[in-house]
Amino acid sequence: MDIHSIAEPFDLQKLRRQIPLMSSHANGHPLVYFDNAATTQKPLELLESLNNYYQFHNANIHRGAHYLANLATEQFEDSRVAMAKWLNASEAAEIIFTSGTTESINLVAFSWGQQYLKPGDEIVLSTTEHHSNIVPWQMAAERSGAAIRVIPVDDNGIWDLTNLQTLITAKTKMVAVQHVSNALGTIQPIEQVIAAARAAGAHVLIDGAQAIGHFRVDVQALDCDFYAFSAHKMYGPTGLGVLYGKRSLLDAMPPYKGGGEMIKTVTFEKTTYNELPHKFEAGTPDIAGVIALHASLNFMQQTGIEAISTQEEVLRKKMQTTLQSIDGVELFGDVDNKVPIFSFVLDGIHPYDIGTLLDKQGVAVRTGHHCTEPLWSRLKVPGTVRASLALYNTEQEIDLFANALRKALTMLR
Amino acid sequence: MSSTIEIRQQEIISEFEMFSDWMQKYEYIIELGKELPLIATALKTDELLIKGCQSKVWLHASDASDGCLHFTADSDAIITKGLVALVVRVFDGEKPEDILQTDLHFVKAIGLHEHLSPTRSNGLAGMIQQIKNYALAYQLKQKQ
Ligand SMILES: Cc1ncc(COP(=O)(O)O)c(C=O)c1O
């Protein structure tokens, strides 16, 4: 059975009823939530799972020899197994639970960096990276004496790979790039970059924060060494993330945090570390969140990841034509090869003004630099309005958004 | 508190009482933003810049011989600029001690306090703080 899809026929209204926040209001209007790239809304299954855990199963895991502790541990580890299957990892031990994409990347930059980076080595990033896939590497470079090199973009923010061969070389030890741009929605040509990294003998980390909720991700087919993402962008809880890593690398890497859970034996003279994945999970983890993430996976599985992609493609196309029909809209990024994230500016109007007037009409978008300052300084744009859609958004909401945007424009022009 | 500061705050509150919905309110703010004279680009130095994460505000303060402070301000976002215009209108030409004592209650009274929230990071809260800093600095200078 395909684990990504035990889908029933797609029923949007039924699906919306499963997401309680879809029926709420903002500033006296029905909420139009177009800020899904920041975080997705949560299905009832997730909320019930969180509640169930605290009400009926709450116990610390991996330590107590009692009924509840065993139950919680089992559910926690079941979630890890489900995630491994979802990503097509070779084994559950390759799934490390973290506090989010940010921590996943920091873990690799610190621990992998300590093991593998030396002066003169190079780390390759791209211009479109989120700050969380830049700063940890700058810190690692500082610690090790390695240098950072950057994949450039064209005037539209699209990766320019013409000089990839001179960028990724024998000096390159790590290529850390995003799967999908949070600022533009572009699905990046990571296959090509991974192949170049493989040819050069470099390791690869993919920041999958904006991919994981939109389409099927198969870490073995991608052949990346690490894949990082956050649960809250895939209909899951906040403050929880995943780091997938190949066992051979994770085994070779030193622990990143010290504490309980991650040890085998501790004496004041010497501590020996636990096996994977516990070696990287010091302290009591977000047990409720990990268990609830399994419910989010079930939600995505029941909807079907292909159905999610197909439905979002309908929304993307409609949003694209809608935005193009509005006078003065300038869109950034790839036109077709993208998830439904739209970054735009309107001639001479500040994004903050648009965001404020949309908000007054119940439409939630994000404005600003979206934590990708290097991209916007390259494009010479201080910031944009970003509308990001998800599975449960409707074509009617796109019309409401367009009307609200037109009204804002008549007020501002 | 100087009575002119309070009178101006009351004026603004009654102006906004005429508006029956958010659109009228914002249209007025946008209008104010458009009317506020710009700060010359040359004056928009980093020294005058109050950087919010969302929009920027520039604030220029000068003191007159009568011991009062004068302000000109600007923003790259028109709604922020309209709000800046209201704040300038309240404080312009006032004495430092009066500025320091002022509770800027009109913003809340006209239902726009969300724009002052630090999470908005539009530079407005920083601008008001900066006006008070100028007033304090000027007061100390006068006492010397
Ligand atoms: C591409 C990308 N990387 C990293 C992050 C950081 O995720 P988190 O804040 O959940 O750690 C985000 C979140 O906005 C993102 O979009």
Coordinates of C-alpha atoms and ligand atoms in Angstrom, one line a residue:
Chain A
M1 CA 0.0 0.0 0.0
D2 CA 1.2 3.5 -0.8
I3 CA 1.6 5.1 2.6
H4 CA 1.1 8.6 1.3
S5 CA -2.4 8.0 0.2
I6 CA -5.4 6.1 1.5
A7 CA -7.4 9.0 0.2
E8 CA -11.1 9.3 -0.1
P9 CA -12.4 11.5 -3.0
F10 CA -11.5 15.1 -2.2
D11 CA -14.3 17.0 -0.4
L12 CA -13.2 20.5 0.3
Q13 CA -16.1 21.5 2.6
K14 CA -15.7 18.4 4.7
L15 CA -12.0 19.1 4.9
R16 CA -12.6 22.6 6.1
R17 CA -14.9 21.4 8.8
Q18 CA -11.9 19.4 10.1
I19 CA -9.9 22.6 10.5
P20 CA -11.7 24.6 13.3
L21 CA -9.9 27.9 12.5
M22 CA -11.3 27.9 9.0
S23 CA -14.7 29.1 10.3
S24 CA -13.4 31.9 12.4
H25 CA -13.5 35.7 11.9
A26 CA -11.0 38.5 11.9
N27 CA -11.8 42.2 12.2
G28 CA -15.5 41.4 11.7
H29 CA -15.0 39.5 8.4
P30 CA -14.7 35.8 7.7
L31 CA -11.1 35.0 8.1
V32 CA -9.2 34.5 4.8
Y33 CA -6.0 32.8 6.0
F34 CA -3.3 33.3 3.4
D35 CA -0.3 33.1 5.7
N36 CA 0.2 29.4 5.5
A37 CA 3.9 29.6 4.8
A38 CA 4.3 31.0 8.3
T39 CA 2.4 28.2 9.8
T40 CA -0.5 26.0 8.7
Q41 CA -3.8 25.7 10.6
K42 CA -4.4 22.5 12.6
P43 CA -6.9 19.7 12.0
L44 CA -9.1 18.3 14.7
E45 CA -7.3 15.0 14.8
L46 CA -4.2 16.9 16.0
L47 CA -6.1 18.8 18.7
E48 CA -7.7 15.6 19.9
S49 CA -4.4 13.8 20.0
L50 CA -2.8 16.5 22.1
N51 CA -5.7 16.5 24.4
N52 CA -5.8 12.7 24.6
Y53 CA -2.2 12.5 25.5
Y54 CA -2.4 14.9 28.4
Q55 CA -5.7 13.6 29.6
F56 CA -5.1 9.8 29.4
H57 CA -1.5 9.0 28.5
N58 CA 0.8 11.6 30.1
A59 CA 4.0 10.1 31.3
N60 CA 7.7 10.6 30.6
I61 CA 9.1 8.2 28.0
H62 CA 12.0 5.8 27.8
R63 CA 12.5 5.7 31.6
G64 CA 9.6 4.6 33.6
A65 CA 8.8 0.9 33.9
H66 CA 5.1 1.4 34.4
Y67 CA 2.0 1.1 32.3
L68 CA 1.6 4.8 31.3
A69 CA 5.3 5.3 30.6
N70 CA 5.3 2.3 28.3
L71 CA 2.2 3.5 26.5
A72 CA 3.6 7.0 25.9
T73 CA 6.9 5.6 24.8
E74 CA 5.2 3.3 22.4
Q75 CA 3.1 6.1 20.9
F76 CA 6.2 8.3 20.7
E77 CA 8.2 5.7 18.8
D78 CA 5.2 4.8 16.6
S79 CA 5.3 8.4 15.4
R80 CA 8.9 8.1 14.6
V81 CA 8.2 5.0 12.5
A82 CA 5.4 6.7 10.7
M83 CA 7.6 9.7 9.9
A84 CA 10.4 7.4 8.6
K85 CA 7.9 5.7 6.3
W86 CA 6.4 9.1 5.2
L87 CA 9.9 10.2 4.1
N88 CA 11.0 6.8 2.9
A89 CA 14.0 6.8 5.3
S90 CA 15.8 3.5 5.6
E91 CA 15.0 3.1 9.3
A92 CA 13.3 4.9 12.1
A93 CA 16.6 5.7 13.9
E94 CA 17.4 8.1 11.1
I95 CA 14.6 10.4 12.3
I96 CA 15.7 12.8 15.0
F97 CA 13.0 15.0 16.7
T98 CA 14.1 18.6 17.3
S99 CA 12.3 21.8 18.1
G100 CA 12.0 22.8 14.4
T101 CA 13.8 23.4 11.2
T102 CA 16.0 25.9 12.9
E103 CA 17.2 23.5 15.5
S104 CA 17.6 20.7 12.9
I105 CA 20.0 22.9 10.9
N106 CA 21.8 24.1 14.0
L107 CA 22.3 20.5 15.1
V108 CA 24.0 19.6 11.8
A109 CA 26.0 22.8 11.5
F110 CA 27.3 22.3 15.0
S111 CA 27.8 18.5 15.2
W112 CA 28.6 17.7 11.6
G113 CA 30.7 20.9 11.4
Q114 CA 32.7 19.9 14.4
Q115 CA 33.5 16.5 12.9
Y116 CA 34.0 17.4 9.2
L117 CA 35.0 21.1 8.8
K118 CA 38.5 22.4 8.7
P119 CA 40.1 25.7 7.6
G120 CA 40.0 26.2 3.8
D121 CA 36.9 24.0 3.4
E122 CA 33.8 25.5 1.7
I123 CA 30.1 25.5 2.5
V124 CA 27.7 26.3 -0.4
L125 CA 24.4 28.0 0.3
S126 CA 22.0 29.9 -2.0
T127 CA 20.9 33.5 -2.2
T128 CA 17.3 32.6 -1.5
E129 CA 18.0 30.8 1.9
H130 CA 16.0 31.6 5.0
H131 CA 18.1 33.1 7.7
S132 CA 18.0 29.8 9.6
N133 CA 19.9 28.2 6.8
I134 CA 22.5 30.9 6.7
V135 CA 23.4 32.0 10.3
P136 CA 24.1 28.5 11.7
W137 CA 26.6 28.0 8.8
Q138 CA 28.2 31.4 9.4
M139 CA 28.7 30.3 13.0
A140 CA 30.2 26.9 11.9
A141 CA 32.4 28.7 9.4
E142 CA 33.6 31.0 12.1
R143 CA 34.4 28.1 14.4
S144 CA 36.2 26.1 11.8
G145 CA 37.8 28.6 9.4
A146 CA 35.7 27.3 6.5
A147 CA 34.4 29.7 3.9
I148 CA 30.9 30.3 2.6
R149 CA 30.0 30.4 -1.1
V150 CA 26.6 31.3 -2.5
I151 CA 24.6 30.2 -5.5
P152 CA 23.5 33.4 -7.2
V153 CA 20.0 34.3 -8.5
D154 CA 18.8 36.2 -11.6
D155 CA 16.8 39.4 -11.4
N156 CA 13.7 37.4 -10.7
G157 CA 15.1 35.5 -7.8
I158 CA 15.6 32.2 -9.8
W159 CA 18.8 30.2 -9.1
D160 CA 21.5 30.7 -11.7
L161 CA 23.2 27.3 -12.0
T162 CA 25.4 28.1 -15.0
N163 CA 28.6 28.2 -12.9
L164 CA 27.7 25.4 -10.6
Q165 CA 30.9 23.5 -11.5
T166 CA 33.1 26.3 -10.3
L167 CA 31.0 26.8 -7.2
I168 CA 30.8 23.2 -6.0
T169 CA 34.3 21.9 -6.1
A170 CA 36.7 19.5 -4.3
K171 CA 36.9 22.1 -1.6
T172 CA 33.1 21.9 -0.9
K173 CA 32.3 19.9 2.2
M174 CA 28.6 20.8 2.6
V175 CA 25.9 22.1 0.3
A176 CA 23.0 23.4 2.3
V177 CA 20.0 24.6 0.3
Q178 CA 16.3 24.9 0.5
H179 CA 13.8 22.6 -1.3
V180 CA 11.2 25.4 -1.7
S181 CA 11.7 29.1 -1.2
N182 CA 9.6 30.5 1.6
A183 CA 9.8 34.0 0.1
L184 CA 8.9 33.1 -3.5
G185 CA 7.4 29.6 -3.5
T186 CA 9.9 28.4 -6.1
I187 CA 10.5 24.7 -6.1
Q188 CA 14.3 24.6 -6.5
P189 CA 16.1 22.4 -8.8
I190 CA 17.8 20.5 -5.9
E191 CA 18.3 17.3 -7.9
Q192 CA 20.8 19.1 -10.1
V193 CA 22.6 20.6 -7.1
I194 CA 22.6 17.3 -5.1
A195 CA 24.2 15.6 -8.2
A196 CA 26.9 18.2 -8.4
A197 CA 27.5 17.8 -4.6
R198 CA 27.7 14.0 -5.0
A199 CA 30.2 14.4 -7.9
A200 CA 32.4 16.7 -5.7
G201 CA 32.2 14.4 -2.7
A202 CA 30.3 17.0 -0.6
H203 CA 27.5 16.3 1.9
V204 CA 24.1 17.8 1.4
L205 CA 21.5 19.3 3.7
I206 CA 18.1 20.2 2.4
D207 CA 15.9 22.7 4.2
G208 CA 12.5 21.2 3.5
A209 CA 10.5 23.6 5.7
Q210 CA 8.4 24.8 2.8
A211 CA 8.2 21.6 0.8
I212 CA 7.0 19.0 3.4
G213 CA 3.4 20.2 3.5
H214 CA 3.0 20.5 -0.3
F215 CA 4.3 17.4 -2.0
R216 CA 5.8 14.0 -1.6
V217 CA 9.4 14.0 -0.3
D218 CA 11.4 10.8 -0.6
V219 CA 14.8 11.2 1.1
Q220 CA 16.3 8.1 -0.5
A221 CA 15.3 9.1 -4.0
L222 CA 16.7 12.6 -3.4
D223 CA 19.9 11.0 -2.0
C224 CA 20.4 13.9 0.4
D225 CA 22.4 13.4 3.6
F226 CA 20.1 15.5 5.8
Y227 CA 16.6 16.8 5.4
A228 CA 15.2 19.4 7.9
F229 CA 11.7 20.6 8.5
S230 CA 9.1 21.9 11.1
A231 CA 6.0 20.1 12.1
H232 CA 4.0 23.3 12.3
K233 CA 4.2 23.8 8.5
M234 CA 2.6 20.4 7.8
Y235 CA -0.6 20.8 9.9
G236 CA 1.3 19.7 13.0
P237 CA 2.2 21.3 16.3
T238 CA 4.6 24.2 16.9
G239 CA 8.0 23.9 18.5
L240 CA 8.6 20.5 17.0
G241 CA 10.8 19.6 14.0
V242 CA 12.5 16.7 12.3
L243 CA 16.0 16.1 11.2
Y244 CA 16.4 13.2 8.8
G245 CA 20.0 12.1 8.5
K246 CA 21.8 9.1 7.0
R247 CA 22.9 6.7 9.7
S248 CA 26.5 6.6 8.6
L249 CA 26.8 10.3 9.1
L250 CA 24.7 10.5 12.3
D251 CA 26.8 7.7 13.8
A252 CA 30.0 9.6 13.0
M253 CA 28.8 12.9 14.5
P254 CA 29.3 13.9 18.1
P255 CA 26.3 14.7 20.3
Y256 CA 25.1 18.3 20.1
K257 CA 23.4 18.6 23.5
G258 CA 24.3 16.8 26.7
G259 CA 21.8 15.6 29.3
G260 CA 19.4 12.8 30.1
E261 CA 18.3 10.3 27.4
M262 CA 21.4 10.7 25.3
I263 CA 23.8 8.8 27.5
K264 CA 24.6 5.1 28.0
T265 CA 26.6 5.5 31.2
V266 CA 27.8 8.5 33.1
T267 CA 30.7 8.8 35.5
F268 CA 32.5 12.0 36.2
E269 CA 35.5 10.5 34.4
K270 CA 33.8 9.5 31.2
T271 CA 30.4 9.3 29.6
T272 CA 29.4 7.0 26.8
Y273 CA 26.7 8.0 24.5
N274 CA 23.5 6.3 23.6
E275 CA 22.6 4.9 20.2
L276 CA 20.7 6.7 17.5
P277 CA 18.3 8.5 17.6
H278 CA 18.5 9.1 21.3
K279 CA 22.1 10.4 21.1
F280 CA 20.7 13.6 19.6
E281 CA 17.6 13.9 21.8
A282 CA 18.9 15.0 25.2
G283 CA 16.2 15.8 27.8
T284 CA 12.5 15.3 27.9
P285 CA 11.3 15.9 24.4
D286 CA 7.9 17.4 23.2
I287 CA 6.2 14.1 23.8
A288 CA 2.7 15.4 23.2
G289 CA 3.8 17.1 20.0
V290 CA 5.6 14.1 18.6
I291 CA 2.5 11.9 19.3
A292 CA 0.2 14.5 17.8
L293 CA 2.4 14.8 14.7
H294 CA 1.4 11.3 14.0
A295 CA -2.2 12.5 13.8
S296 CA -1.1 15.3 11.4
L297 CA 0.5 12.6 9.2
N298 CA -2.7 10.6 9.3
F299 CA -4.6 13.7 8.2
M300 CA -2.2 14.2 5.3
Q301 CA -2.3 10.5 4.4
Q302 CA -6.1 10.4 4.5
T303 CA -6.3 13.4 2.2
G304 CA -3.5 11.9 0.1
I305 CA -0.3 13.8 -0.7
E306 CA -1.0 13.7 -4.4
A307 CA -4.5 15.1 -3.8
I308 CA -3.0 17.9 -1.7
S309 CA -0.6 18.8 -4.6
T310 CA -3.4 18.6 -7.1
Q311 CA -5.7 20.8 -5.1
E312 CA -3.0 23.3 -4.4
E313 CA -2.1 23.5 -8.1
V314 CA -5.7 24.5 -8.8
L315 CA -5.4 27.3 -6.2
R316 CA -2.0 28.3 -7.5
K317 CA -3.2 28.8 -11.0
K318 CA -6.2 30.8 -10.0
M319 CA -4.1 33.0 -7.7
Q320 CA -1.6 33.5 -10.4
T321 CA -4.1 34.7 -13.0
T322 CA -5.9 36.8 -10.3
L323 CA -2.8 38.6 -9.3
Q324 CA -1.7 39.2 -12.9
S325 CA -5.1 40.7 -13.6
I326 CA -4.5 43.4 -10.9
D327 CA -3.0 46.6 -12.3
G328 CA 0.5 47.3 -11.1
V329 CA 1.2 43.9 -9.4
E330 CA 4.8 42.8 -9.8
L331 CA 5.4 39.2 -8.9
F332 CA 8.7 37.6 -8.1
G333 CA 10.1 34.1 -8.6
D334 CA 9.3 31.3 -11.0
V335 CA 5.9 31.5 -12.5
D336 CA 5.0 27.8 -12.9
N337 CA 7.5 25.8 -10.9
K338 CA 6.2 26.6 -7.5
V339 CA 3.9 25.9 -4.5
P340 CA 1.1 28.5 -3.9
I341 CA 3.3 31.1 -2.3
F342 CA 3.2 34.5 -3.9
S343 CA 5.5 37.4 -3.3
F344 CA 4.6 40.7 -4.9
V345 CA 4.9 44.5 -4.7
L346 CA 2.7 47.2 -6.2
D347 CA 4.2 50.2 -7.8
G348 CA 5.3 52.6 -5.2
I349 CA 3.1 51.2 -2.4
H350 CA 4.6 50.0 0.8
P351 CA 3.8 46.4 1.6
Y352 CA 3.0 47.4 5.2
D353 CA 0.1 49.6 3.9
I354 CA -1.3 46.8 1.9
G355 CA -0.9 44.3 4.7
T356 CA -2.7 46.6 7.1
L357 CA -5.7 47.3 4.8
L358 CA -6.0 43.6 3.9
D359 CA -6.0 42.8 7.6
K360 CA -8.8 45.2 8.2
Q361 CA -10.8 43.2 5.7
G362 CA -10.1 39.9 7.3
V363 CA -7.3 38.8 5.0
A364 CA -4.1 37.5 6.7
V365 CA -0.9 37.9 4.7
R366 CA 2.7 38.6 5.7
T367 CA 4.6 41.6 4.7
G368 CA 8.3 42.4 5.0
H369 CA 11.5 40.5 4.1
H370 CA 10.3 37.1 5.3
C371 CA 13.7 36.3 6.9
T372 CA 15.4 36.3 3.5
E373 CA 17.2 39.6 3.6
P374 CA 20.1 38.6 1.2
L375 CA 17.5 37.8 -1.5
W376 CA 15.8 41.1 -1.3
S377 CA 19.0 43.1 -1.2
R378 CA 20.0 41.2 -4.4
L379 CA 16.7 42.1 -6.0
K380 CA 16.8 45.6 -4.6
V381 CA 13.4 45.3 -3.1
P382 CA 13.1 46.1 0.6
G383 CA 10.2 43.8 1.1
T384 CA 7.0 42.3 -0.4
V385 CA 3.5 41.2 0.4
R386 CA 3.4 37.4 0.7
A387 CA 0.2 35.5 0.2
S388 CA 0.6 31.8 0.9
L389 CA -2.1 29.3 0.4
A390 CA -2.7 25.8 1.5
L391 CA -4.9 22.8 0.8
Y392 CA -7.9 24.0 2.7
N393 CA -8.1 27.5 1.0
T394 CA -10.8 28.0 -1.6
E395 CA -11.2 29.7 -4.9
Q396 CA -13.9 31.9 -3.3
E397 CA -11.3 33.1 -0.8
I398 CA -9.0 34.1 -3.7
D399 CA -11.9 36.3 -5.0
L400 CA -12.3 37.8 -1.5
F401 CA -8.6 38.4 -1.4
A402 CA -8.7 40.1 -4.8
N403 CA -11.6 42.3 -3.8
A404 CA -9.9 43.3 -0.6
L405 CA -6.7 44.0 -2.5
R406 CA -8.5 46.2 -5.1
K407 CA -10.2 48.1 -2.3
A408 CA -6.8 48.7 -0.6
L409 CA -5.4 49.9 -3.8
T410 CA -8.1 52.5 -4.5
M411 CA -7.5 53.8 -1.0
L412 CA -3.8 54.0 -1.3
R413 CA -3.4 55.3 -4.9
Chain B
M1 CA 0.7 68.3 31.0
S2 CA 0.4 71.3 28.8
S3 CA -3.2 72.2 28.0
T4 CA -2.4 72.6 24.3
I5 CA -1.1 69.0 24.1
E6 CA -4.4 67.9 25.7
I7 CA -6.5 70.1 23.5
R8 CA -4.8 68.7 20.4
Q9 CA -5.4 65.1 21.6
Q10 CA -9.1 66.0 22.2
E11 CA -9.3 67.5 18.7
I12 CA -8.0 64.4 17.1
I13 CA -10.4 62.2 19.1
S14 CA -13.4 64.3 18.0
E15 CA -12.2 64.3 14.4
F16 CA -12.1 60.5 14.5
E17 CA -15.6 60.3 16.1
M18 CA -17.1 61.5 12.8
F19 CA -16.0 58.3 11.1
S20 CA -18.4 55.4 11.1
D21 CA -16.2 52.7 9.8
W22 CA -12.6 51.6 9.5
M23 CA -12.4 52.6 5.8
Q24 CA -13.1 56.3 6.5
K25 CA -10.7 56.2 9.4
Y26 CA -7.9 54.8 7.2
E27 CA -8.7 57.1 4.3
Y28 CA -8.2 60.0 6.6
I29 CA -4.9 58.6 7.9
I30 CA -3.7 58.0 4.4
E31 CA -4.7 61.6 3.6
L32 CA -2.7 62.9 6.5
G33 CA 0.2 60.8 5.4
K34 CA 0.1 62.3 2.0
E35 CA -0.2 65.9 3.3
L36 CA 2.7 65.6 5.8
P37 CA 5.7 67.4 4.2
L38 CA 8.5 65.1 3.4
I39 CA 11.8 65.2 5.1
A40 CA 14.4 66.0 2.5
T41 CA 16.2 62.9 1.2
A42 CA 19.5 64.4 2.3
L43 CA 18.2 64.6 5.9
K44 CA 17.1 61.0 5.9
T45 CA 20.3 59.8 7.4
D46 CA 20.7 56.7 9.5
E47 CA 21.0 59.0 12.5
L48 CA 17.4 60.1 12.1
L49 CA 16.2 56.6 11.2
I50 CA 14.0 54.6 13.6
K51 CA 14.0 51.2 12.1
G52 CA 11.0 49.1 12.5
C53 CA 11.0 45.6 11.0
Q54 CA 8.0 46.5 8.8
S55 CA 8.4 50.2 8.0
K56 CA 10.9 53.0 8.7
V57 CA 10.4 56.3 10.4
W58 CA 12.7 59.3 10.2
L59 CA 12.4 61.9 13.0
H60 CA 14.1 65.3 13.0
A61 CA 14.0 67.4 16.1
S62 CA 15.1 71.1 16.5
D63 CA 14.8 73.5 19.3
A64 CA 13.6 77.1 19.0
S65 CA 14.8 80.1 20.9
D66 CA 11.6 80.0 23.0
G67 CA 12.7 76.6 24.6
C68 CA 10.2 74.6 22.6
L69 CA 10.9 71.5 20.5
H70 CA 9.9 71.2 16.9
F71 CA 9.6 68.0 15.0
T72 CA 9.4 66.9 11.4
A73 CA 9.0 63.2 10.5
D74 CA 8.6 60.9 7.6
S75 CA 7.9 57.2 6.9
D76 CA 8.2 55.0 3.9
A77 CA 4.8 53.5 4.5
I78 CA 1.8 55.9 4.1
I79 CA -0.3 54.6 7.0
T80 CA 2.6 54.9 9.3
K81 CA 3.2 58.3 8.0
G82 CA -0.3 59.4 8.7
L83 CA 0.0 58.1 12.3
V84 CA 3.4 59.9 12.5
A85 CA 1.6 63.1 11.4
L86 CA -0.8 62.8 14.3
V87 CA 1.9 62.3 16.8
V88 CA 3.9 65.3 15.4
R89 CA 0.8 67.4 15.6
V90 CA 0.4 66.7 19.3
F91 CA 4.0 67.3 20.3
D92 CA 5.2 70.0 17.9
G93 CA 6.2 73.3 19.4
E94 CA 5.9 72.0 23.0
K95 CA 8.1 72.3 26.0
P96 CA 10.3 69.3 26.9
E97 CA 8.8 69.0 30.4
D98 CA 5.3 68.9 28.9
I99 CA 6.3 66.3 26.3
L100 CA 7.8 64.2 29.0
Q101 CA 4.6 64.2 31.1
T102 CA 2.3 63.4 28.2
D103 CA 0.3 60.2 28.2
L104 CA -0.5 59.7 24.5
H105 CA -4.0 58.5 25.1
F106 CA -5.5 59.6 21.8
V107 CA -4.1 56.6 19.9
K108 CA -6.1 54.2 22.0
A109 CA -9.1 56.4 22.0
I110 CA -9.3 56.4 18.2
G111 CA -8.9 52.7 18.1
L112 CA -5.4 52.6 16.5
H113 CA -3.4 51.3 19.5
E114 CA -2.6 48.1 17.5
H115 CA -0.2 50.2 15.5
L116 CA 1.7 51.0 18.7
S117 CA 2.2 47.4 19.6
P118 CA 5.9 46.4 19.6
T119 CA 4.9 43.3 17.5
R120 CA 3.8 45.6 14.7
S121 CA 7.3 46.9 14.5
N122 CA 6.4 49.7 12.2
G123 CA 8.7 52.2 13.9
L124 CA 5.9 54.2 15.5
A125 CA 6.5 53.1 19.1
G126 CA 10.2 53.8 18.6
M127 CA 9.4 57.2 17.3
I128 CA 7.4 58.2 20.4
Q129 CA 10.2 56.9 22.6
Q130 CA 12.6 59.0 20.6
I131 CA 10.6 62.1 21.0
K132 CA 10.7 61.6 24.7
N133 CA 14.4 61.0 24.6
Y134 CA 14.9 64.3 22.7
A135 CA 12.8 66.1 25.3
L136 CA 14.8 64.6 28.1
A137 CA 18.1 65.4 26.5
Y138 CA 17.0 69.0 25.8
Q139 CA 15.8 69.4 29.3
L140 CA 19.2 68.3 30.7
K141 CA 21.0 70.6 28.4
Q142 CA 18.9 73.5 29.5
K143 CA 19.6 72.8 33.1
Q144 CA 23.4 72.8 32.6
Ligands
LIG1 C1 12.6 27.8 4.3 C2 12.5 27.9 5.8 N1 13.5 27.5 6.5 C3 13.5 27.5 7.8 C4 12.4 28.0 8.5 C5 12.5 28.1 10.0 O1 11.5 27.3 10.6 P1 11.2 27.2 12.2 O2 11.1 28.7 12.6 O3 10.0 26.4 12.3 O4 12.4 26.6 12.8 C6 11.3 28.5 7.8 C7 10.2 29.1 8.5 O5 9.6 30.1 8.2 C8 11.4 28.4 6.4 O6 10.3 28.9 5.7

